[in-house]
Amino acid sequence: MNRTPIPVIHDCDPGHDDAMALLLSQAAPEIEIRAITTCCGNQTIEKTTYNTRRICTLLGIDAPIGMGRPGPMLQDPITAANIHGQSGLDGPKLPEPAVPLSTLSAVELMAKTLEESDEPVTIISTGPMTNTGCLLLAHPELKPKIKRISMMGGGIKHGNWSPAAEFNILVDPEAADIVFRSGVPITMAGLDVTLKALILEADIARIRAIGTRISQVVADWLDFFYEFHRKIGYRGAPLHDPCAVAALLRPELFDMQDYFVQIETQGEFCRGATVGAQPGKTDQAVVPNATCLMDVDRQGFVDLIVEAVESYEN
Ligand code: RIB
Ligand code: CA
């Protein structure tokens, strides 16, 4: 039965795994990308925005692109050239952008997209949550037009950029705090699941064997992204950001548990931690504010990625 596709806004900091999240959304008939907004994270806002426009050119994504702020709400930017390279999307050569940048800022484009939609829109957030936090502060009246925020970030059990904090949250803890206090339904794809959503070398070879131009670009992206992780002992590259999309497309692939998640914005060692409590597990009575992905059928997830790459003709 053909269901109406769900309208989404992608908020991202490409980033190799952000690129894979956009590829998955664009390939899915169940999703309609209404807008893309960029944030400062893996690289500077200029680089993540340039990368977004190149990805959209490569994949034929026809959606307005709004550029975000030059940094997080309060602290100085933290970028991840050690993982994504100086460009933020090192590896294969990509086409120069053939899609324009909107004259609207990220937050203005988010607000316009929500206002103009006949139905609530899902925000897929795969970078620091600066734009979504600013949107909620500037337009509280638009909260009912946000169906859900499906985000990659955090980790109930541990961090990655610091022992306590995952990168997307650590870059802008204040923004994440605003989002998790907002009451908007949240699906949290944290490190608990994304470190299990590994793409192995054999999976990358499977993608390269598809033989199309896009499959070669994807395989080169994944080879580059795996390089950092291989050196620190991973048996595959963790496809963090596509989990936030896959949870919308194939929820049956995931183990999901409800948590009350609070963001640590203070602390010398724990700033940016996502502290999760479950009803009945602590003395304090808690009401969950997030559905957290805690495990994944890795093979089913990889098959979804491969099928998406196969769906691109060139
Ligand atoms: O910690 C992983 C997250 O940080 C991913 O979204 C990756 O793209 C980086 O933004
Ligand atoms: Ca990202």
Short mmCIF file of N, CA and C in Angstrom, two decimals, residues 188-250:
data_model
loop_
_atom_site.label_atom_id
_atom_site.label_comp_id
_atom_site.label_asym_id
_atom_site.label_seq_id
_atom_site.Cartn_x
_atom_site.Cartn_y
_atom_site.Cartn_z
N MET A 188 16.48 9.01 19.75
CA MET A 188 17.92 9.27 19.94
C MET A 188 18.73 8.07 19.48
N ALA A 189 19.46 8.28 18.38
CA ALA A 189 20.42 7.27 17.91
C ALA A 189 21.77 7.64 18.50
N GLY A 190 22.02 7.12 19.68
CA GLY A 190 23.28 7.42 20.36
C GLY A 190 24.34 6.37 20.09
N LEU A 191 25.47 6.55 20.72
CA LEU A 191 26.59 5.62 20.50
C LEU A 191 26.23 4.19 20.92
N ASP A 192 25.24 4.05 21.81
CA ASP A 192 24.84 2.71 22.25
C ASP A 192 24.49 1.84 21.04
N VAL A 193 23.86 2.49 20.02
CA VAL A 193 23.50 1.72 18.82
C VAL A 193 24.48 1.97 17.67
N THR A 194 24.98 3.21 17.54
CA THR A 194 25.75 3.50 16.32
C THR A 194 27.10 2.79 16.30
N LEU A 195 27.63 2.48 17.47
CA LEU A 195 28.90 1.72 17.49
C LEU A 195 28.68 0.25 17.15
N LYS A 196 27.40 -0.15 17.05
CA LYS A 196 27.08 -1.52 16.60
C LYS A 196 26.66 -1.51 15.13
N ALA A 197 26.39 -0.29 14.59
CA ALA A 197 25.95 -0.17 13.19
C ALA A 197 27.19 -0.06 12.31
N LEU A 198 28.00 -1.10 12.34
CA LEU A 198 29.31 -1.08 11.67
C LEU A 198 29.19 -1.55 10.22
N ILE A 199 29.88 -0.83 9.34
CA ILE A 199 30.02 -1.30 7.96
C ILE A 199 31.43 -1.85 7.82
N LEU A 200 31.51 -3.13 7.46
CA LEU A 200 32.79 -3.84 7.43
C LEU A 200 33.43 -3.71 6.05
N GLU A 201 34.71 -4.10 5.96
CA GLU A 201 35.39 -3.99 4.67
C GLU A 201 34.67 -4.81 3.60
N ALA A 202 34.14 -5.97 3.99
CA ALA A 202 33.42 -6.81 3.01
C ALA A 202 32.15 -6.10 2.52
N ASP A 203 31.53 -5.33 3.39
CA ASP A 203 30.32 -4.58 2.98
C ASP A 203 30.71 -3.47 2.00
N ILE A 204 31.86 -2.84 2.25
CA ILE A 204 32.32 -1.76 1.36
C ILE A 204 32.66 -2.35 -0.02
N ALA A 205 33.26 -3.54 0.00
CA ALA A 205 33.57 -4.21 -1.28
C ALA A 205 32.28 -4.55 -2.02
N ARG A 206 31.25 -4.94 -1.26
CA ARG A 206 29.93 -5.25 -1.86
C ARG A 206 29.37 -4.01 -2.53
N ILE A 207 29.55 -2.86 -1.90
CA ILE A 207 29.05 -1.61 -2.49
C ILE A 207 29.86 -1.25 -3.74
N ARG A 208 31.18 -1.40 -3.63
CA ARG A 208 32.03 -1.04 -4.79
C ARG A 208 31.70 -1.94 -6.00
N ALA A 209 31.30 -3.16 -5.72
CA ALA A 209 31.00 -4.12 -6.82
C ALA A 209 29.71 -3.76 -7.56
N ILE A 210 28.92 -2.83 -6.99
CA ILE A 210 27.70 -2.41 -7.71
C ILE A 210 28.08 -1.79 -9.05
N GLY A 211 29.22 -1.08 -9.06
CA GLY A 211 29.81 -0.68 -10.33
C GLY A 211 29.32 0.64 -10.91
N THR A 212 28.43 1.33 -10.22
CA THR A 212 27.99 2.65 -10.71
C THR A 212 28.94 3.73 -10.18
N ARG A 213 28.84 4.94 -10.79
CA ARG A 213 29.69 6.05 -10.34
C ARG A 213 29.40 6.37 -8.86
N ILE A 214 28.14 6.39 -8.52
CA ILE A 214 27.81 6.74 -7.13
C ILE A 214 28.30 5.65 -6.16
N SER A 215 28.24 4.40 -6.59
CA SER A 215 28.72 3.34 -5.68
C SER A 215 30.22 3.46 -5.46
N GLN A 216 30.95 3.96 -6.46
CA GLN A 216 32.40 4.15 -6.28
C GLN A 216 32.66 5.29 -5.30
N VAL A 217 31.90 6.36 -5.43
CA VAL A 217 32.04 7.50 -4.52
C VAL A 217 31.73 7.06 -3.09
N VAL A 218 30.64 6.32 -2.93
CA VAL A 218 30.25 5.85 -1.60
C VAL A 218 31.32 4.94 -1.00
N ALA A 219 31.83 4.02 -1.82
CA ALA A 219 32.87 3.10 -1.33
C ALA A 219 34.11 3.89 -0.93
N ASP A 220 34.45 4.92 -1.70
CA ASP A 220 35.62 5.75 -1.35
C ASP A 220 35.35 6.55 -0.06
N TRP A 221 34.12 7.08 0.10
CA TRP A 221 33.77 7.77 1.34
C TRP A 221 33.97 6.83 2.53
N LEU A 222 33.45 5.58 2.37
CA LEU A 222 33.47 4.63 3.50
C LEU A 222 34.89 4.17 3.79
N ASP A 223 35.70 3.99 2.72
CA ASP A 223 37.10 3.64 2.93
C ASP A 223 37.80 4.74 3.75
N PHE A 224 37.56 6.00 3.37
CA PHE A 224 38.21 7.10 4.09
C PHE A 224 37.73 7.15 5.54
N PHE A 225 36.39 7.02 5.70
CA PHE A 225 35.80 7.12 7.05
C PHE A 225 36.29 5.97 7.94
N TYR A 226 36.53 4.80 7.32
CA TYR A 226 36.99 3.65 8.11
C TYR A 226 38.44 3.82 8.55
N GLU A 227 39.21 4.56 7.77
CA GLU A 227 40.65 4.70 8.01
C GLU A 227 40.93 5.11 9.46
N PHE A 228 40.29 6.18 9.92
CA PHE A 228 40.50 6.64 11.31
C PHE A 228 40.11 5.54 12.30
N HIS A 229 38.96 4.91 12.06
CA HIS A 229 38.43 3.94 13.03
C HIS A 229 39.25 2.66 13.05
N ARG A 230 39.78 2.27 11.86
CA ARG A 230 40.61 1.06 11.82
C ARG A 230 41.85 1.24 12.69
N LYS A 231 42.44 2.45 12.60
CA LYS A 231 43.67 2.72 13.36
C LYS A 231 43.46 2.66 14.87
N ILE A 232 42.20 2.86 15.32
CA ILE A 232 41.98 2.78 16.78
C ILE A 232 41.24 1.49 17.15
N GLY A 233 41.29 0.52 16.23
CA GLY A 233 40.88 -0.83 16.59
C GLY A 233 39.47 -1.24 16.26
N TYR A 234 38.73 -0.39 15.54
CA TYR A 234 37.35 -0.79 15.16
C TYR A 234 37.43 -1.87 14.08
N ARG A 235 36.47 -2.80 14.10
CA ARG A 235 36.44 -3.84 13.04
C ARG A 235 35.63 -3.38 11.83
N GLY A 236 35.06 -2.16 11.96
CA GLY A 236 34.31 -1.58 10.84
C GLY A 236 34.08 -0.11 11.13
N ALA A 237 33.50 0.61 10.15
CA ALA A 237 33.23 2.03 10.35
C ALA A 237 31.83 2.19 10.94
N PRO A 238 31.70 2.92 12.05
CA PRO A 238 30.36 3.10 12.64
C PRO A 238 29.53 4.09 11.84
N LEU A 239 28.43 3.62 11.24
CA LEU A 239 27.61 4.53 10.44
C LEU A 239 26.61 5.23 11.35
N HIS A 240 27.13 6.21 12.09
CA HIS A 240 26.33 6.91 13.09
C HIS A 240 25.05 7.51 12.50
N ASP A 241 25.21 8.46 11.58
CA ASP A 241 24.09 9.29 11.15
C ASP A 241 22.98 8.54 10.41
N PRO A 242 23.31 7.56 9.54
CA PRO A 242 22.21 6.84 8.87
C PRO A 242 21.27 6.13 9.84
N CYS A 243 21.71 5.88 11.09
CA CYS A 243 20.80 5.25 12.07
C CYS A 243 19.58 6.12 12.34
N ALA A 244 19.77 7.45 12.29
CA ALA A 244 18.65 8.36 12.57
C ALA A 244 17.61 8.31 11.45
N VAL A 245 18.05 7.92 10.25
CA VAL A 245 17.13 7.76 9.12
C VAL A 245 16.53 6.36 9.14
N ALA A 246 17.39 5.35 9.36
CA ALA A 246 16.92 3.96 9.33
C ALA A 246 15.86 3.70 10.40
N ALA A 247 15.96 4.43 11.52
CA ALA A 247 14.96 4.24 12.60
C ALA A 247 13.56 4.65 12.13
N LEU A 248 13.52 5.60 11.18
CA LEU A 248 12.23 6.03 10.62
C LEU A 248 11.73 5.04 9.56
N LEU A 249 12.70 4.48 8.80
CA LEU A 249 12.34 3.61 7.68
C LEU A 249 12.06 2.18 8.11
N ARG A 250 12.92 1.66 9.00
CA ARG A 250 12.84 0.25 9.40
C ARG A 250 13.01 0.12 10.91
#
